[in-house]
mmCIF file of C-alpha atoms in Angstrom:
data_model
loop_
_atom_site.group_PDB
_atom_site.id
_atom_site.type_symbol
_atom_site.label_atom_id
_atom_site.label_comp_id
_atom_site.label_asym_id
_atom_site.label_seq_id
_atom_site.Cartn_x
_atom_site.Cartn_y
_atom_site.Cartn_z
ATOM 1 C CA UNK A 1 0.000 0.000 0.000
ATOM 2 C CA UNK A 2 1.427 3.372 -1.041
ATOM 3 C CA UNK A 3 1.605 6.527 1.052
ATOM 4 C CA UNK A 4 -1.292 8.093 -0.859
ATOM 5 C CA UNK A 5 -3.478 5.040 -0.236
ATOM 6 C CA UNK A 6 -2.644 5.127 3.483
ATOM 7 C CA UNK A 7 -3.573 8.816 3.688
ATOM 8 C CA UNK A 8 -6.822 8.190 1.797
ATOM 9 C CA UNK A 9 -7.781 5.275 4.041
ATOM 10 C CA UNK A 10 -7.073 7.303 7.182
ATOM 11 C CA UNK A 11 -9.083 10.207 5.817
ATOM 12 C CA UNK A 12 -12.033 7.970 4.985
ATOM 13 C CA UNK A 13 -11.958 6.452 8.479
ATOM 14 C CA UNK A 14 -11.959 9.890 10.097
ATOM 15 C CA UNK A 15 -14.826 10.988 7.848
ATOM 16 C CA UNK A 16 -16.860 7.895 8.751
ATOM 17 C CA UNK A 17 -16.243 8.487 12.448
ATOM 18 C CA UNK A 18 -17.345 12.107 12.138
ATOM 19 C CA UNK A 19 -20.491 11.125 10.264
ATOM 20 C CA UNK A 20 -21.331 8.574 12.960
ATOM 21 C CA UNK A 21 -20.830 11.208 15.652
ATOM 22 C CA UNK A 22 -23.114 13.598 13.764
ATOM 23 C CA UNK A 23 -25.842 10.977 13.403
ATOM 24 C CA UNK A 24 -25.752 10.089 17.104
ATOM 25 C CA UNK A 25 -25.918 13.774 18.042
ATOM 26 C CA UNK A 26 -28.784 14.304 15.582
ATOM 27 C CA UNK A 27 -30.682 11.338 17.036
ATOM 28 C CA UNK A 28 -30.340 12.746 20.554
ATOM 29 C CA UNK A 29 -31.433 16.250 19.569
ATOM 30 C CA UNK A 30 -34.416 15.106 17.468
ATOM 31 C CA UNK A 31 -35.540 12.741 20.238
ATOM 32 C CA UNK A 32 -35.305 15.427 22.930
ATOM 33 C CA UNK A 33 -36.571 18.477 21.043
ATOM 34 C CA UNK A 34 -38.630 17.145 18.167
ATOM 35 C CA UNK A 35 -37.991 17.862 14.506
ATOM 36 C CA UNK A 36 -39.514 21.347 14.369
ATOM 37 C CA UNK A 37 -37.572 22.723 17.346
ATOM 38 C CA UNK A 38 -34.291 21.027 16.512
ATOM 39 C CA UNK A 39 -31.605 23.165 14.927
ATOM 40 C CA UNK A 40 -28.496 22.336 12.941
ATOM 41 C CA UNK A 41 -26.474 24.549 15.280
ATOM 42 C CA UNK A 42 -27.451 22.478 18.333
ATOM 43 C CA UNK A 43 -26.673 19.222 16.530
ATOM 44 C CA UNK A 44 -23.264 20.597 15.554
ATOM 45 C CA UNK A 45 -22.617 21.694 19.139
ATOM 46 C CA UNK A 46 -23.468 18.242 20.491
ATOM 47 C CA UNK A 47 -21.220 16.606 17.907
ATOM 48 C CA UNK A 48 -18.380 19.032 18.618
ATOM 49 C CA UNK A 49 -18.196 20.330 15.038
ATOM 50 C CA UNK A 50 -19.133 23.444 13.098
ATOM 51 C CA UNK A 51 -22.364 23.780 11.171
ATOM 52 C CA UNK A 52 -20.205 23.810 8.058
ATOM 53 C CA UNK A 53 -19.246 20.187 8.758
ATOM 54 C CA UNK A 54 -22.941 19.283 8.616
ATOM 55 C CA UNK A 55 -23.757 21.280 5.491
ATOM 56 C CA UNK A 56 -20.787 19.769 3.707
ATOM 57 C CA UNK A 57 -22.538 16.400 4.102
ATOM 58 C CA UNK A 58 -26.248 17.227 4.212
ATOM 59 C CA UNK A 59 -28.535 19.731 2.535
ATOM 60 C CA UNK A 60 -30.336 20.368 5.809
ATOM 61 C CA UNK A 61 -31.916 18.777 8.854
ATOM 62 C CA UNK A 62 -34.503 16.819 6.816
ATOM 63 C CA UNK A 63 -31.778 14.834 5.080
ATOM 64 C CA UNK A 64 -29.906 14.515 8.372
ATOM 65 C CA UNK A 65 -33.010 13.118 10.078
ATOM 66 C CA UNK A 66 -33.491 10.524 7.339
ATOM 67 C CA UNK A 67 -29.860 9.426 7.533
ATOM 68 C CA UNK A 68 -30.136 9.186 11.316
ATOM 69 C CA UNK A 69 -33.211 6.958 10.919
ATOM 70 C CA UNK A 70 -31.359 4.688 8.479
ATOM 71 C CA UNK A 71 -28.311 4.570 10.743
ATOM 72 C CA UNK A 72 -30.224 3.637 13.891
ATOM 73 C CA UNK A 73 -32.795 1.189 12.504
ATOM 74 C CA UNK A 74 -31.383 -2.241 11.696
ATOM 75 C CA UNK A 75 -32.515 -3.709 8.390
ATOM 76 C CA UNK A 76 -34.322 -6.666 9.919
ATOM 77 C CA UNK A 77 -35.516 -8.049 6.593
ATOM 78 C CA UNK A 78 -32.016 -7.952 5.126
ATOM 79 C CA UNK A 79 -30.605 -9.653 8.233
ATOM 80 C CA UNK A 80 -33.129 -12.457 8.041
ATOM 81 C CA UNK A 81 -32.361 -13.028 4.361
ATOM 82 C CA UNK A 82 -28.649 -13.540 4.991
ATOM 83 C CA UNK A 83 -26.963 -16.892 4.780
ATOM 84 C CA UNK A 84 -27.575 -17.752 8.446
ATOM 85 C CA UNK A 85 -31.262 -18.101 7.531
ATOM 86 C CA UNK A 86 -30.613 -19.999 4.314
ATOM 87 C CA UNK A 87 -32.996 -22.900 3.862
ATOM 88 C CA UNK A 88 -35.839 -21.273 5.794
ATOM 89 C CA UNK A 89 -39.117 -20.832 3.968
ATOM 90 C CA UNK A 90 -40.495 -17.389 3.155
ATOM 91 C CA UNK A 91 -43.215 -17.859 5.762
ATOM 92 C CA UNK A 92 -40.557 -18.735 8.355
ATOM 93 C CA UNK A 93 -38.856 -15.419 7.602
ATOM 94 C CA UNK A 94 -42.175 -13.562 7.854
ATOM 95 C CA UNK A 95 -42.832 -15.275 11.200
ATOM 96 C CA UNK A 96 -39.369 -14.242 12.406
ATOM 97 C CA UNK A 97 -40.067 -10.637 11.394
ATOM 98 C CA UNK A 98 -43.284 -10.749 13.398
ATOM 99 C CA UNK A 99 -41.688 -12.253 16.487
ATOM 100 C CA UNK A 100 -38.922 -9.624 16.511
ATOM 101 C CA UNK A 101 -41.507 -6.863 16.931
ATOM 102 C CA UNK A 102 -41.338 -7.526 20.674
ATOM 103 C CA UNK A 103 -37.576 -6.917 20.769
ATOM 104 C CA UNK A 104 -36.334 -3.744 22.425
ATOM 105 C CA UNK A 105 -36.602 -1.062 19.758
ATOM 106 C CA UNK A 106 -33.506 1.014 18.971
ATOM 107 C CA UNK A 107 -33.532 4.808 18.950
ATOM 108 C CA UNK A 108 -34.264 4.883 15.229
ATOM 109 C CA UNK A 109 -37.907 3.880 15.603
ATOM 110 C CA UNK A 110 -38.641 6.962 17.657
ATOM 111 C CA UNK A 111 -36.900 8.982 14.965
ATOM 112 C CA UNK A 112 -39.026 7.287 12.314
ATOM 113 C CA UNK A 113 -42.202 8.351 14.110
ATOM 114 C CA UNK A 114 -40.786 11.863 14.381
ATOM 115 C CA UNK A 115 -40.002 11.850 10.657
ATOM 116 C CA UNK A 116 -43.496 10.641 9.750
ATOM 117 C CA UNK A 117 -45.132 13.412 11.790
ATOM 118 C CA UNK A 118 -42.744 16.050 10.415
ATOM 119 C CA UNK A 119 -43.409 14.777 6.897
ATOM 120 C CA UNK A 120 -47.013 15.947 7.134
ATOM 121 C CA UNK A 121 -45.682 19.502 6.932
ATOM 122 C CA UNK A 122 -42.659 18.806 4.737
ATOM 123 C CA UNK A 123 -43.545 17.262 1.331
ATOM 124 C CA UNK A 124 -39.902 16.541 0.495
ATOM 125 C CA UNK A 125 -39.393 14.699 3.773
ATOM 126 C CA UNK A 126 -42.672 12.810 3.303
ATOM 127 C CA UNK A 127 -41.614 11.707 -0.185
ATOM 128 C CA UNK A 128 -38.263 10.459 1.100
ATOM 129 C CA UNK A 129 -39.929 8.449 3.873
ATOM 130 C CA UNK A 130 -42.382 6.991 1.376
ATOM 131 C CA UNK A 131 -39.513 5.862 -0.865
ATOM 132 C CA UNK A 132 -37.904 4.052 2.069
ATOM 133 C CA UNK A 133 -41.159 2.315 2.955
ATOM 134 C CA UNK A 134 -41.650 1.379 -0.702
ATOM 135 C CA UNK A 135 -38.198 -0.244 -0.680
ATOM 136 C CA UNK A 136 -39.342 -2.384 2.235
ATOM 137 C CA UNK A 137 -42.606 -3.047 0.380
ATOM 138 C CA UNK A 138 -40.626 -4.551 -2.494
ATOM 139 C CA UNK A 139 -38.719 -6.909 -0.200
ATOM 140 C CA UNK A 140 -41.845 -7.989 1.656
ATOM 141 C CA UNK A 141 -43.594 -8.535 -1.681
ATOM 142 C CA UNK A 142 -40.695 -10.734 -2.783
ATOM 143 C CA UNK A 143 -41.151 -12.881 0.346
ATOM 144 C CA UNK A 144 -44.875 -13.146 -0.342
ATOM 145 C CA UNK A 145 -44.210 -14.149 -3.971
ATOM 146 C CA UNK A 146 -41.775 -16.831 -2.813
ATOM 147 C CA UNK A 147 -44.321 -18.171 -0.317
ATOM 148 C CA UNK A 148 -46.982 -18.285 -3.035
ATOM 149 C CA UNK A 149 -44.587 -20.066 -5.422
ATOM 150 C CA UNK A 150 -43.819 -22.624 -2.691
ATOM 151 C CA UNK A 151 -47.521 -23.230 -2.109
ATOM 152 C CA UNK A 152 -47.395 -21.735 1.394
ATOM 153 C CA UNK A 153 -49.659 -18.735 0.766
ATOM 154 C CA UNK A 154 -52.925 -18.758 -1.158
ATOM 155 C CA UNK A 155 -52.307 -17.186 -4.605
ATOM 156 C CA UNK A 156 -55.859 -15.837 -4.440
ATOM 157 C CA UNK A 157 -54.838 -13.361 -1.730
ATOM 158 C CA UNK A 158 -53.961 -9.903 -2.986
ATOM 159 C CA UNK A 159 -50.223 -9.310 -2.656
ATOM 160 C CA UNK A 160 -50.499 -5.597 -1.805
ATOM 161 C CA UNK A 161 -53.105 -6.329 0.856
ATOM 162 C CA UNK A 162 -50.787 -8.941 2.384
ATOM 163 C CA UNK A 163 -47.831 -6.525 2.393
ATOM 164 C CA UNK A 164 -49.968 -3.765 3.911
ATOM 165 C CA UNK A 165 -51.109 -6.123 6.658
ATOM 166 C CA UNK A 166 -47.462 -6.867 7.509
ATOM 167 C CA UNK A 167 -46.693 -3.153 7.637
ATOM 168 C CA UNK A 168 -49.809 -2.376 9.656
ATOM 169 C CA UNK A 169 -48.751 -4.906 12.295
ATOM 170 C CA UNK A 170 -45.194 -3.537 12.344
ATOM 171 C CA UNK A 171 -46.151 0.138 12.528
ATOM 172 C CA UNK A 172 -48.884 -0.648 15.030
ATOM 173 C CA UNK A 173 -46.441 -2.338 17.379
ATOM 174 C CA UNK A 174 -44.054 0.612 17.030
ATOM 175 C CA UNK A 175 -46.848 2.982 18.097
ATOM 176 C CA UNK A 176 -47.832 0.622 20.913
ATOM 177 C CA UNK A 177 -44.314 0.739 22.305
ATOM 178 C CA UNK A 178 -44.041 4.506 21.836
ATOM 179 C CA UNK A 179 -47.221 4.957 23.906
ATOM 180 C CA UNK A 180 -45.890 2.706 26.661
ATOM 181 C CA UNK A 181 -48.774 0.247 26.373
ATOM 182 C CA UNK A 182 -48.478 -3.233 27.853
ATOM 183 C CA UNK A 183 -46.915 -5.810 25.547
ATOM 184 C CA UNK A 184 -48.006 -9.450 25.279
ATOM 185 C CA UNK A 185 -45.835 -12.337 26.431
ATOM 186 C CA UNK A 186 -43.452 -13.595 23.750
ATOM 187 C CA UNK A 187 -45.058 -17.039 23.480
ATOM 188 C CA UNK A 188 -48.552 -15.574 23.222
ATOM 189 C CA UNK A 189 -47.476 -13.091 20.554
ATOM 190 C CA UNK A 190 -45.645 -15.746 18.537
ATOM 191 C CA UNK A 191 -48.717 -17.974 18.638
ATOM 192 C CA UNK A 192 -50.880 -15.191 17.214
ATOM 193 C CA UNK A 193 -48.356 -14.315 14.484
ATOM 194 C CA UNK A 194 -48.033 -17.970 13.485
ATOM 195 C CA UNK A 195 -51.813 -18.284 13.395
ATOM 196 C CA UNK A 196 -52.138 -15.209 11.138
ATOM 197 C CA UNK A 197 -49.549 -16.572 8.708
ATOM 198 C CA UNK A 198 -51.106 -20.039 8.762
ATOM 199 C CA UNK A 199 -54.492 -18.513 7.915
ATOM 200 C CA UNK A 200 -53.051 -17.279 4.613
ATOM 201 C CA UNK A 201 -52.147 -20.784 3.486
ATOM 202 C CA UNK A 202 -54.015 -22.534 0.693
ATOM 203 C CA UNK A 203 -57.105 -24.119 2.211
ATOM 204 C CA UNK A 204 -57.223 -27.910 2.120
ATOM 205 C CA UNK A 205 -60.994 -27.661 1.739
ATOM 206 C CA UNK A 206 -61.835 -25.906 -1.555
ATOM 207 C CA UNK A 207 -65.312 -25.073 -0.188
ATOM 208 C CA UNK A 208 -63.971 -23.102 2.793
ATOM 209 C CA UNK A 209 -63.552 -19.871 0.848
ATOM 210 C CA UNK A 210 -67.074 -20.029 -0.612
ATOM 211 C CA UNK A 211 -68.479 -20.825 2.829
ATOM 212 C CA UNK A 212 -66.751 -17.837 4.435
ATOM 213 C CA UNK A 213 -67.757 -15.527 1.597
ATOM 214 C CA UNK A 214 -71.400 -16.521 1.855
ATOM 215 C CA UNK A 215 -71.316 -15.899 5.609
ATOM 216 C CA UNK A 216 -69.803 -12.445 5.150
ATOM 217 C CA UNK A 217 -72.151 -11.373 2.368
ATOM 218 C CA UNK A 218 -75.277 -13.028 3.709
ATOM 219 C CA UNK A 219 -75.654 -15.125 0.557
ATOM 220 C CA UNK A 220 -77.493 -18.426 0.929
ATOM 221 C CA UNK A 221 -75.239 -21.458 1.473
#
């Protein structure tokens, strides 16, 4: 390795460390003060840098908030799709995602809620959040498609509706935790999640769907 390469590597390491410090400071400030009252100057002060160091990396606090969210929220779907889960079915992965909703949430989930609320008054921020959720949509949809292909989920179920249900459960649990509401026991929660996923399987009785539909619509059986 040449001298120039050593200098470049050292510079990159210092830059990464500074960015990490900025994101931790931003997370603290946003969590304490809320998005609207948070200022770039206070974030810079907490990180021990000048505001110029922030603006050289970010266009403003909206972009900084989004990066802080990404930095503090682990990509649970990506983790579950790694090699250590190779061989598991798509429904097993979906069940694992559901069970992990009871895990202690990192700081990033509070930031995500803050970003969602702030996005109602900031169209650019709202659009950026939506793009991130749509990325997760695509990965969840891929899991659903794999489960359908493997015969584990009924192909008659709408894919978007299935993905939205997964997100509704995830976002709902995030809000539940943010409000400090009581959480179910792990075994009880896992049982419910497994039951929900099992209910999406192809019915062994082809008349079940017609029976349920007639009950819901009031049609004669």
